[in-house]
Short mmCIF file of C-alpha atoms in Angstrom, two decimals:
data_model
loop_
_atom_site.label_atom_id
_atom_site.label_comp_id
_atom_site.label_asym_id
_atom_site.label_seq_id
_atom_site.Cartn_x
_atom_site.Cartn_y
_atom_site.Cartn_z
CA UNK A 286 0.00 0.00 0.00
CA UNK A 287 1.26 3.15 -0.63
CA UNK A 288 0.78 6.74 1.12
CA UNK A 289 -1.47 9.17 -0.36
CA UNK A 290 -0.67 13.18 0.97
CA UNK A 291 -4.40 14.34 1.35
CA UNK A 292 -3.31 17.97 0.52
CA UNK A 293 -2.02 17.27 -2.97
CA UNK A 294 -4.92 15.04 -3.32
CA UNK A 295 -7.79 17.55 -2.59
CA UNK A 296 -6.14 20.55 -4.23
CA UNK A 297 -4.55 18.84 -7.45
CA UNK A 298 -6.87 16.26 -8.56
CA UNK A 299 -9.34 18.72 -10.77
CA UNK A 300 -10.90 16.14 -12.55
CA UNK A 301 -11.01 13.13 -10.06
CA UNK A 302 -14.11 11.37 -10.26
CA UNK A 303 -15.83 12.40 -6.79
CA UNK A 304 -18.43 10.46 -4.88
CA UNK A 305 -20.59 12.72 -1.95
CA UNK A 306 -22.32 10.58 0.32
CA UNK A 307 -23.96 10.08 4.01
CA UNK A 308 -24.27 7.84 6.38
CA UNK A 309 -26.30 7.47 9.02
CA UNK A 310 -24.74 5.03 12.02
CA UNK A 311 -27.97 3.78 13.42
CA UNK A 312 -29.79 2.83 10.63
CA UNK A 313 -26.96 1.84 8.67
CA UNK A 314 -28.53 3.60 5.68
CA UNK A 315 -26.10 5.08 3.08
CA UNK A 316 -27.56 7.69 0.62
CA UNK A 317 -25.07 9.03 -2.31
CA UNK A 318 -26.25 12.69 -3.67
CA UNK A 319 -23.37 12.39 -6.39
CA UNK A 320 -20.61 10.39 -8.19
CA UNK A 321 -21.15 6.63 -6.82
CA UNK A 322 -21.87 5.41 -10.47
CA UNK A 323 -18.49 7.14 -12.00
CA UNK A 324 -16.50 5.82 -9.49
CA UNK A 325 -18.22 2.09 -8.83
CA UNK A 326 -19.90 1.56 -11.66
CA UNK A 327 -22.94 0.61 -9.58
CA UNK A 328 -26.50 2.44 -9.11
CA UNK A 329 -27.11 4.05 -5.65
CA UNK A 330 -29.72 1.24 -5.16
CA UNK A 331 -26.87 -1.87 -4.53
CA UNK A 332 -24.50 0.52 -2.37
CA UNK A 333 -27.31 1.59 0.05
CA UNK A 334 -26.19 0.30 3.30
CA UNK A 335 -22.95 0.82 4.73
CA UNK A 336 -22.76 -3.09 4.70
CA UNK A 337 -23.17 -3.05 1.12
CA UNK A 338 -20.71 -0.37 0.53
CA UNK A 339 -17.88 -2.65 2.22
CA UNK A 340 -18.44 -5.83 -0.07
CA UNK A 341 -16.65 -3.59 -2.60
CA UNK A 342 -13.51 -2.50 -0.08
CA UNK A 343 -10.44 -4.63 -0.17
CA UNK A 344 -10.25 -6.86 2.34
CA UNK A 345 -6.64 -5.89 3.30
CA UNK A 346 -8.00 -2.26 3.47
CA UNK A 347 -11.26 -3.04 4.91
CA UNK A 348 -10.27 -3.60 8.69
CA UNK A 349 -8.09 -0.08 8.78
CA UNK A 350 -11.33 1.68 7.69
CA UNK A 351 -13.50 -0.02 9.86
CA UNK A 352 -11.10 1.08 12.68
CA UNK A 353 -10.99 4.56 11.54
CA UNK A 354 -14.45 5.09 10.46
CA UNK A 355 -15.60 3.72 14.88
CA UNK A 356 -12.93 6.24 15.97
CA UNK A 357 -14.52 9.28 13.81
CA UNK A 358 -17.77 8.28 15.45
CA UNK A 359 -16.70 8.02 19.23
CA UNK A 360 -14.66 11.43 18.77
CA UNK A 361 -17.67 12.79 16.64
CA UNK A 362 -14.79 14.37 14.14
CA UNK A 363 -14.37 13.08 11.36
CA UNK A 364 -11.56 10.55 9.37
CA UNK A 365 -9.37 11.13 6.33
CA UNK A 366 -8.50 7.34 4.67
CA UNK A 367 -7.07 5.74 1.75
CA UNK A 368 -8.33 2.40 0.19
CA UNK A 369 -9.33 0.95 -2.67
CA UNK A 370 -12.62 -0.69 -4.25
CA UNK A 371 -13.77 -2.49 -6.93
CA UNK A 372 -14.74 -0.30 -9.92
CA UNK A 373 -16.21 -1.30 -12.98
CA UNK A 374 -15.70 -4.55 -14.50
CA UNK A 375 -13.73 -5.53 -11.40
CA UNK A 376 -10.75 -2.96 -11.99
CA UNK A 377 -9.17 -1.74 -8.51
CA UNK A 378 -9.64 1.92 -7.48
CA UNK A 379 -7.68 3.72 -4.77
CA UNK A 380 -9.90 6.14 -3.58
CA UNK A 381 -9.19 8.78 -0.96
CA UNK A 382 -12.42 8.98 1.55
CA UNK A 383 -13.00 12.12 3.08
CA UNK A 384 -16.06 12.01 6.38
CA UNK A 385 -17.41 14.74 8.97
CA UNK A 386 -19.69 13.21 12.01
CA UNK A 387 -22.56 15.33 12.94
CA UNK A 388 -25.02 14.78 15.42
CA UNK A 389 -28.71 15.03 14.88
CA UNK A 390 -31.46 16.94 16.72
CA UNK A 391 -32.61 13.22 17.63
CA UNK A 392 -28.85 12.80 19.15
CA UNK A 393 -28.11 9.36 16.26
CA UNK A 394 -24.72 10.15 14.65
CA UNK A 395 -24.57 11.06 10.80
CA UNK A 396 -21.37 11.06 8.88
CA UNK A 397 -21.48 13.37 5.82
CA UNK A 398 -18.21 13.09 3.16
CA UNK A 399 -16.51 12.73 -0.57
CA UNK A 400 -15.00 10.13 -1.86
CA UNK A 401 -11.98 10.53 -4.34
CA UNK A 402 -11.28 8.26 -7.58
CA UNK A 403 -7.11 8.81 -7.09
CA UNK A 404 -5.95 6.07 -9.08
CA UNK A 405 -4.47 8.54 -11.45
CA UNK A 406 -3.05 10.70 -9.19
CA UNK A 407 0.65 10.41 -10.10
CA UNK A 408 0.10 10.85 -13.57
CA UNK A 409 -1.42 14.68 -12.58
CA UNK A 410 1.06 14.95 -9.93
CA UNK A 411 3.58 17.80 -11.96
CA UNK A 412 0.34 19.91 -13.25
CA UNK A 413 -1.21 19.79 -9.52
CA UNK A 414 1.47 21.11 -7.79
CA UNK A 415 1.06 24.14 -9.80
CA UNK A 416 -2.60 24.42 -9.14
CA UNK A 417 -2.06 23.64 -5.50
CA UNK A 418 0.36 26.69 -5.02
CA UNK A 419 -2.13 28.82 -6.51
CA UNK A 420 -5.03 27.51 -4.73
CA UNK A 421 -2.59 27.49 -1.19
CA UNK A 422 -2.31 31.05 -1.62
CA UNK A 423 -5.65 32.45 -3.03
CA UNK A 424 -7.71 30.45 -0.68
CA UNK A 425 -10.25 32.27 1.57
CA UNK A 426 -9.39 30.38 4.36
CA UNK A 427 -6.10 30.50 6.27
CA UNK A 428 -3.94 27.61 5.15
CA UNK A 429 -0.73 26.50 7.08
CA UNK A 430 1.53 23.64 7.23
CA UNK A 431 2.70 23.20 11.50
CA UNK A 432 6.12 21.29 12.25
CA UNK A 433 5.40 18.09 15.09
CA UNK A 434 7.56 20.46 17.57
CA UNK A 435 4.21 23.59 16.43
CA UNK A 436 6.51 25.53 14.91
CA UNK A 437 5.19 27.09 11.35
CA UNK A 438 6.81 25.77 8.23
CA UNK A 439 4.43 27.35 5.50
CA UNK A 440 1.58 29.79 5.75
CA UNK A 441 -0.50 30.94 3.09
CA UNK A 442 -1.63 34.81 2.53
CA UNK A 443 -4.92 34.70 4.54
CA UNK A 444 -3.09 32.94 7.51
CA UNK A 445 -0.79 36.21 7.73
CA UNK A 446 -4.19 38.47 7.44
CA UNK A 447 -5.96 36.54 10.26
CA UNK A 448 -2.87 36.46 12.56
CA UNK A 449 -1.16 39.57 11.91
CA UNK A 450 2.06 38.35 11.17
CA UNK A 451 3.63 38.27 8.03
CA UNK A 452 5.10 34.57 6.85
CA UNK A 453 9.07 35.14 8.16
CA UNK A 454 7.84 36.36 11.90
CA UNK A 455 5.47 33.22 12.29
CA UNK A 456 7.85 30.57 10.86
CA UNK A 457 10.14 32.03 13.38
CA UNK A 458 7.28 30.83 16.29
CA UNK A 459 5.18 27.88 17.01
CA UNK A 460 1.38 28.15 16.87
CA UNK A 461 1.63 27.85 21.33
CA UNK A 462 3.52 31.31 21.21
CA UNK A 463 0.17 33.06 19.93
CA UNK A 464 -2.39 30.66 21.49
CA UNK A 465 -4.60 31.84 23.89
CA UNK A 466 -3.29 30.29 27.36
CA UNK A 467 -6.76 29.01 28.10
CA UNK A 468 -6.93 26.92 24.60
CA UNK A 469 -3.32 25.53 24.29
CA UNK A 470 -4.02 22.23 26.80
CA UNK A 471 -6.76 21.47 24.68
CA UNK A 472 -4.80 22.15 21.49
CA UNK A 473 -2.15 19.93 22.26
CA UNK A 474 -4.13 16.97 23.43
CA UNK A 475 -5.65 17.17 19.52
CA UNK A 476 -2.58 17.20 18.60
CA UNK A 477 -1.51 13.63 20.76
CA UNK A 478 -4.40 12.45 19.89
CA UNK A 479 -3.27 12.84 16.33
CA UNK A 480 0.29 11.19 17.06
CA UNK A 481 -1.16 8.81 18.89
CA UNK A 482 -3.20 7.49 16.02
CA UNK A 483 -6.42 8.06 18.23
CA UNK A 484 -7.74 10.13 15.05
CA UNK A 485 -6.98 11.29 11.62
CA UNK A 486 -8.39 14.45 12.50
CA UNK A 487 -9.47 17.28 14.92
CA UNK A 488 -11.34 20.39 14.87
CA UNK A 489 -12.13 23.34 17.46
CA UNK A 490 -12.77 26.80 18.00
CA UNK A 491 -9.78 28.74 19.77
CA UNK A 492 -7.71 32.25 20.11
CA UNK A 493 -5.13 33.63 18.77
CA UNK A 494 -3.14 36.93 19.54
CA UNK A 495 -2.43 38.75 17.03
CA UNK A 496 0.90 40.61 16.38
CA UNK A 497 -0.79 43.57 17.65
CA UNK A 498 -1.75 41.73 20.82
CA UNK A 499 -5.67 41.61 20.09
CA UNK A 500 -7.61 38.65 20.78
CA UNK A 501 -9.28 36.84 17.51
CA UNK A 502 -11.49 34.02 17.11
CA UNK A 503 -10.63 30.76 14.61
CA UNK A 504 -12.41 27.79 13.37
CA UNK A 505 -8.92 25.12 13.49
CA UNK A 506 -9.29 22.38 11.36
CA UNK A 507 -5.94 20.03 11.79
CA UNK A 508 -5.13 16.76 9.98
CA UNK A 509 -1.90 14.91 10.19
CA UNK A 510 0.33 14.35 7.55
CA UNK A 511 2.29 10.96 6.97
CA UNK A 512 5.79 9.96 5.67
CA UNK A 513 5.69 7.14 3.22
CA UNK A 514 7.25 4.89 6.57
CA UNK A 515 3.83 5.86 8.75
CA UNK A 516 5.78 8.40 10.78
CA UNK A 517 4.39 11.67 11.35
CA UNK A 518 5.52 14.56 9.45
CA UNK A 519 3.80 17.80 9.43
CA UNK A 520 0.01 19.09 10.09
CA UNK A 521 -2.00 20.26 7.69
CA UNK A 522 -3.91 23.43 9.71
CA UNK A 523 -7.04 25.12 8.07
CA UNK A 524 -7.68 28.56 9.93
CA UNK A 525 -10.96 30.49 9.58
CA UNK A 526 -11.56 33.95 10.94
CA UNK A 527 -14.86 33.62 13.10
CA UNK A 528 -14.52 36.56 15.36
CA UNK A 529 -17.41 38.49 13.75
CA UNK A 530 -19.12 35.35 14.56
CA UNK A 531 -18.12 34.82 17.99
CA UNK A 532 -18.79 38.27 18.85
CA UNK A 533 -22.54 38.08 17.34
CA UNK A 534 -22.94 34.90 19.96
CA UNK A 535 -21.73 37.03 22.81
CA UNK A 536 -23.95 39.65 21.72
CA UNK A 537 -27.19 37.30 21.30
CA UNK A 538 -25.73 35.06 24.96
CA UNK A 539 -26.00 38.58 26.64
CA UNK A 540 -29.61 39.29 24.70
CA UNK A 541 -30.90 36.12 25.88
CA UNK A 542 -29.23 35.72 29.18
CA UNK A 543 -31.63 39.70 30.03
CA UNK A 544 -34.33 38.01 28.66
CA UNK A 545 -34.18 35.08 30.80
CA UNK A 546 -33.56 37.37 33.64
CA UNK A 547 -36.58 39.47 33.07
CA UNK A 548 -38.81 36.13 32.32
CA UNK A 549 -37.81 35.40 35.88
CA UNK A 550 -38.40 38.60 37.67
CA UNK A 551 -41.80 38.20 35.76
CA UNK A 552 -42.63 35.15 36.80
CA UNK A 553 -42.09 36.01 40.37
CA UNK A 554 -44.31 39.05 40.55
CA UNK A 555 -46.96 36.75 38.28
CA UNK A 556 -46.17 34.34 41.47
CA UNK A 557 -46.48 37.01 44.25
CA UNK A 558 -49.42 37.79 42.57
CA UNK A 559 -51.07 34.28 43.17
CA UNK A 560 -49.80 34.08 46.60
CA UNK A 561 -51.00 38.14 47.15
CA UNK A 562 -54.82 39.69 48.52
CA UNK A 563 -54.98 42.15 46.40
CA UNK A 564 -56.70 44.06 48.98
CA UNK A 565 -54.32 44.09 51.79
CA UNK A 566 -51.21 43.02 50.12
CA UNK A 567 -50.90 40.11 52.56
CA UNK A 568 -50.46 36.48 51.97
CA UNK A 569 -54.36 34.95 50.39
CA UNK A 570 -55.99 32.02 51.06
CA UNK A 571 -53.73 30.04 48.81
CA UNK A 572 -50.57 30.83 50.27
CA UNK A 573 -51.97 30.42 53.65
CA UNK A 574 -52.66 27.27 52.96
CA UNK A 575 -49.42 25.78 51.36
CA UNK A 576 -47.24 28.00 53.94
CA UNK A 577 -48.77 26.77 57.00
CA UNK A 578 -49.17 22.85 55.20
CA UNK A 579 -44.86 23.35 55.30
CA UNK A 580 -44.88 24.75 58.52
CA UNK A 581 -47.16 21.96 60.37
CA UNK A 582 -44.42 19.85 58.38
CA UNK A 583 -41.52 21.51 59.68
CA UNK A 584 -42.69 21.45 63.01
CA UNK A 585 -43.40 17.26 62.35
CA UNK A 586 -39.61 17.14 62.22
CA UNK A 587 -38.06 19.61 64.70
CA UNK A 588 -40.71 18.41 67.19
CA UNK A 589 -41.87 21.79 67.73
CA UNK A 590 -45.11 23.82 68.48
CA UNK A 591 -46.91 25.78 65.94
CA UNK A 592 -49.62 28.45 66.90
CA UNK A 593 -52.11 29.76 64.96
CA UNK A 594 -54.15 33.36 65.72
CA UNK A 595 -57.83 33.49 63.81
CA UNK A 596 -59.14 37.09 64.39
CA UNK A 597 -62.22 38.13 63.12
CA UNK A 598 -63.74 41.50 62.95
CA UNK A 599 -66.78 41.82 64.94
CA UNK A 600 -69.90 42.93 63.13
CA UNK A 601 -68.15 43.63 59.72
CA UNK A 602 -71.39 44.05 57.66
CA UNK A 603 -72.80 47.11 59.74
CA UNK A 604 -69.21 48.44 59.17
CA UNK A 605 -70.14 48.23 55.43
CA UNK A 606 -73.71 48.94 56.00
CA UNK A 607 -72.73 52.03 57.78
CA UNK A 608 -70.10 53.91 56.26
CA UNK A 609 -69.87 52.07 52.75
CA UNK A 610 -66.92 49.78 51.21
CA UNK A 611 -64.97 52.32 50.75
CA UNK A 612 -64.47 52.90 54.42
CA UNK A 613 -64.61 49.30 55.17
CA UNK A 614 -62.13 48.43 52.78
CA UNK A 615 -59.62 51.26 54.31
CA UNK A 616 -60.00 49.33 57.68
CA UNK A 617 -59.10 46.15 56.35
CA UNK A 618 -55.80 47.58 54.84
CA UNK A 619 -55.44 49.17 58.32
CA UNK A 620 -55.65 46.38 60.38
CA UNK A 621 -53.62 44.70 57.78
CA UNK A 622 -50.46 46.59 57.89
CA UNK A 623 -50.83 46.51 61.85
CA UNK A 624 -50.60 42.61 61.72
CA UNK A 625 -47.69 42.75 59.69
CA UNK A 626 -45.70 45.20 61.85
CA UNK A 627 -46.36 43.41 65.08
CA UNK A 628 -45.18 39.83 63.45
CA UNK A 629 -41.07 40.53 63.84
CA UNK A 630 -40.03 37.29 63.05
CA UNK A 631 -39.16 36.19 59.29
CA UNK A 632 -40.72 32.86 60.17
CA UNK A 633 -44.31 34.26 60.93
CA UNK A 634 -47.13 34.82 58.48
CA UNK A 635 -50.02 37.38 58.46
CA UNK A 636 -52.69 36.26 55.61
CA UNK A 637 -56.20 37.20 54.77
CA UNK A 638 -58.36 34.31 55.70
CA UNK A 639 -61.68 35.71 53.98
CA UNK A 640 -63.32 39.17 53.49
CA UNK A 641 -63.22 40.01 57.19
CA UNK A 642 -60.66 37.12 58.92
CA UNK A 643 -57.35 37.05 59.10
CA UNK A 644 -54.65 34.42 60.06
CA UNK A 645 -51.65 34.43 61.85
CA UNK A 646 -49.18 31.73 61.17
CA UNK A 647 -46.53 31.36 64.18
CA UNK A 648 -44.20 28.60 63.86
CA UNK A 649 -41.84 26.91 66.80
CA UNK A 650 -44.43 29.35 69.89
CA UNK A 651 -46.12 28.13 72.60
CA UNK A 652 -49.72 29.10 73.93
CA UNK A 653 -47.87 31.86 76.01
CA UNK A 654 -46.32 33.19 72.87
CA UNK A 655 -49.29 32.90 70.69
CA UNK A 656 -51.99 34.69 73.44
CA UNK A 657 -48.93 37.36 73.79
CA UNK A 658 -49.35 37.95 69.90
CA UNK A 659 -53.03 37.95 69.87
CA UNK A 660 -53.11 40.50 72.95
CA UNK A 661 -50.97 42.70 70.86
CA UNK A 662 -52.88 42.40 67.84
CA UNK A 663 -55.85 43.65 70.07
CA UNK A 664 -53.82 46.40 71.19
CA UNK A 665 -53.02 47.83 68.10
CA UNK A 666 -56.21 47.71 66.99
CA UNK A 667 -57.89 49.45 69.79
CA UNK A 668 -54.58 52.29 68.93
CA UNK A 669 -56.12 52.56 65.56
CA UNK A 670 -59.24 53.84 66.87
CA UNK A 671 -61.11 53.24 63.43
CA UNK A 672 -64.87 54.17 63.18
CA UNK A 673 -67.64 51.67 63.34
CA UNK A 674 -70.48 53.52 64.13
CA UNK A 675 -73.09 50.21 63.37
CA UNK A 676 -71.51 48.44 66.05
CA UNK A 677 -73.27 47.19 69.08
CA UNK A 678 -70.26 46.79 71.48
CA UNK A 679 -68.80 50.13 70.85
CA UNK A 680 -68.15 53.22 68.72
CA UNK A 681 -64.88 51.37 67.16
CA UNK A 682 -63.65 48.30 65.31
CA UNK A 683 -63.16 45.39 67.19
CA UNK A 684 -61.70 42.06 66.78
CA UNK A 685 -62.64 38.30 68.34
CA UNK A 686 -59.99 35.73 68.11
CA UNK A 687 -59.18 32.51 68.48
CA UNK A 688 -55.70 30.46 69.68
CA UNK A 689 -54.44 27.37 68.68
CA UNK A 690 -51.25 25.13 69.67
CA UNK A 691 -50.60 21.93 68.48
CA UNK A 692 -47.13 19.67 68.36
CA UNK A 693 -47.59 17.39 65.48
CA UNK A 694 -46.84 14.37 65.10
CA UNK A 695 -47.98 13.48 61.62
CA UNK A 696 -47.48 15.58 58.47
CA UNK A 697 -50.46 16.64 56.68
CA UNK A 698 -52.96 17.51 59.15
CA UNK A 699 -52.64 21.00 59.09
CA UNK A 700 -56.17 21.67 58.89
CA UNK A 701 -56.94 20.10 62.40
CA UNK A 702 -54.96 23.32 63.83
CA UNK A 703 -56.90 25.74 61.52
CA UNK A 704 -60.55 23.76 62.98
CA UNK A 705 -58.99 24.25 66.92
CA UNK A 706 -58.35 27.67 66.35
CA UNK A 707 -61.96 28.18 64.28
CA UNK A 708 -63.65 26.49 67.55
CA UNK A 709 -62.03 28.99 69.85
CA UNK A 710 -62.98 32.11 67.93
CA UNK A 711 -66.76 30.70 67.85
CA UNK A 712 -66.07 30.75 71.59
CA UNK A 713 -65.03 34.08 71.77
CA UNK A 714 -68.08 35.39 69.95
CA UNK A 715 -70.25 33.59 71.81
CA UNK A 716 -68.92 34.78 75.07
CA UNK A 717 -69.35 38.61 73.50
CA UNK A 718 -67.25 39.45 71.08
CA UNK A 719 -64.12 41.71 71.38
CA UNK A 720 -62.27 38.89 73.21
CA UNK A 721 -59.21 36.29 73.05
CA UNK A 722 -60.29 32.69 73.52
CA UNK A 723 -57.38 29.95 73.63
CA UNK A 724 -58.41 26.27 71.87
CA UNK A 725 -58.77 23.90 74.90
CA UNK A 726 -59.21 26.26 78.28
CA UNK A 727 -62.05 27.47 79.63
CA UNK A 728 -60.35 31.02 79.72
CA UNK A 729 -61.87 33.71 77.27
CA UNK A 730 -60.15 37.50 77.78
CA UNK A 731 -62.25 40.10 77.14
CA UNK A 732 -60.69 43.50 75.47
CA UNK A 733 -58.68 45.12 77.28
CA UNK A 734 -57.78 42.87 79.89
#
């Protein structure tokens, strides 16, 4: 077998016969867009399945391509092979093989590539050489041939644009003196790789510095060149400028990482607003219930009390009845900002149970602690002094409550707190109104006392 230098081959064979194909690894299905029936001499219809495809490859070939067609696919790179086929009437082809794996949106592996009817290739080799010194420097893409030690040996025109350098300063430097500190371990594990055998190929976005010390952005394609022993001998590097690119990305990461920010500072006033009496601006119903459902639960497992103040306003509808919803509404915002100024604790909750009840959460207290709370609630209520002229127990708002303890023991029985502390406020109306009564005692405090 003999060695094939894949430069020479893709830039001086003009008129090979080319083959464009892909395969797809899970299905084992083989489509060919171009060129299979130049080159084989067979329809697209008998060379459909990769299996099919590699009753035409030598057999002394076939293993090596085997090998490097499994190591494309676990590196998802791609593989750059020589071998030869059967062609028409039986004749033997070498053919150069070209392949790129890509994976698809359903994550199966596809390898896209060319194959390359070379078995003339010596016979163009004087007249491609030409072509391939024009075509080295012309290209649109930067072009460069790197030494195994990374030291530049040739570098095309575009390769000096994209770099900064001209061709004397960067054969003068390896491609590690203008790497990017954070890319070069990276870069040089392709590279081993390459040595190694591991691959035939490698590809990755990295930095440069330029001459003039900026920063730019390249697409590196590398592939490793052979001597006609197997040793290595030099890298073929293909270098494209994506810094325009890059800096687009940035520019639509930073767009869409604001965007996700304001989505969430959205979503949490959209959740506040859920969890929010519009009314009052204190916790509602719902969050009442899901914050003292964690709190019974927390208590479950610390083995701790939880307290629970229902207050009530006494005689709400001749509040309405008497100076309007206006007014009634103003007390209600009133006596909600009081609740909230007498709970200190970050733990505790104030909530609006319905139009005229409130709640007061208060994890890890005692009775003692919870009857202090509700005396102070009554406190600051009789300091607020509001109006309630269609009251029968006085010329101002009042408020019966009821007290609750409990220390769990099971999680998820929230609502047999809630029921205690319901049962003690019926108490406390019962008994008059404008009282305290605590769930389980016969004691019932009027206001003021």
């Amino acid at each position: 077998m003999f060695s094939l230098d894949p430069d020479i081959v893709a830039h001086a064979l003009v008129d090979a016969r080319i083959a464009t194909w892909e395969w797809h690894s899970s299905t084992d299905e083989l489509r060919w867009t171009s060129g299979q029936t130049e080159i084989y001499g067979r329809p697209s219809s008998e060379l459909n399945t990769g299996t099919a495809w590699e009753s035409i490859v030598h057999p002394d070939d076939l293993e090596r391509l085997r090998v490097g067609l499994r190591r494309a696919l676990e590196a998802e790179t791609g593989f750059r092979e020589q071998f030869r086929v059967a062609g028409k009437g039986g004749k033997l082809l070498w053919v150069f093989g070209y392949g790129r794996v890509s994976r698809l949106p359903d994550s199966s592996l596809r390898i896209t590539g060319m194959n390359i009817d070379v078995t003339d290739w010596a016979n163009a080799l004087a007249a491609a050489e030409e072509r391939f010194t024009a075509t080295f420097e012309q290209a649109a893409v930067g072009i460069a041939h790197v030494g195994i030690d990374g030291k530049w040996l040739n570098v095309n025109r575009r390769c000096c644009e994209i770099v900064g350098y001209s061709k004397e300063e960067l054969t003068r430097l390896t491609f590690g003196d203008i790497t990017h500190p954070d890319d070069l371990d990276t870069d040089w594990a392709q590279v081993r790789a390459l040595l190694d055998g591991e691959r035939s190929s490698y590809s990755m976005e990295k930095r440069y510095f330029t001459a003039s010390k900026q920063l730019v952005w390249v697409n590196l394609t590398v592939a490793l060149v052979l001597k006609s022993d197997g040793s290595p001998d030099y890298f073929i590097s293909v270098i494209e400028d994506i810094t325009a690119r890059k800096q687009l990305e940035a520019e639509r990461d930073g767009l869409i990482h604001e965007l996700e920010i304001r989505v969430l500072e959205r979503t949490a006033e959209l959740e506040k607003l859920t969890m929010t009496d519009p009314l009052t601006g204190i916790a509602n119903r719902r969050h009442l219930d899901e914050y003292l459902g964690e709190e019974w639960d927390r208590a479950v497992r610390a083995r701790q009390a939880i307290s629970l103040v229902l207050i009530d306003l006494d005689h709400f509808k001749g509040l309405n009845d008497g100076l309007g919803h206006g007014a009634a509404d103003r007390a209600l915002k009133a006596i909600s900002t009081a609740l909230t100024q007498i709970l200190q604790r970050t733990g505790d909750l104030a909530a609006r149970y319905g139009g005229d009840e409130f709640v007061l959460v208060l994890p890890n207290t005692n009775p003692d602690g919870a009857f202090k709370v509700a005396s102070d609630v009554q406190a600051a209520i009789t300091r607020l002094d509001l109006p309630h002229p269609g009251s029968p127990i006085g010329t101002t708002v009042t408020v019966s409550m009821g007290v609750a303890t409990s220390w769990p023991l099971k999680k998820g029985s929230a609502n047999s707190l809630l029921l205690a502390a319901d049962r003690a406020l019926y108490s406390a109306k019962r008994a008059g109104r404008n009282r305290i009564a605590v769930a389980g005692s016969a004691k019932v405090n009027p206001g003021g006392a």
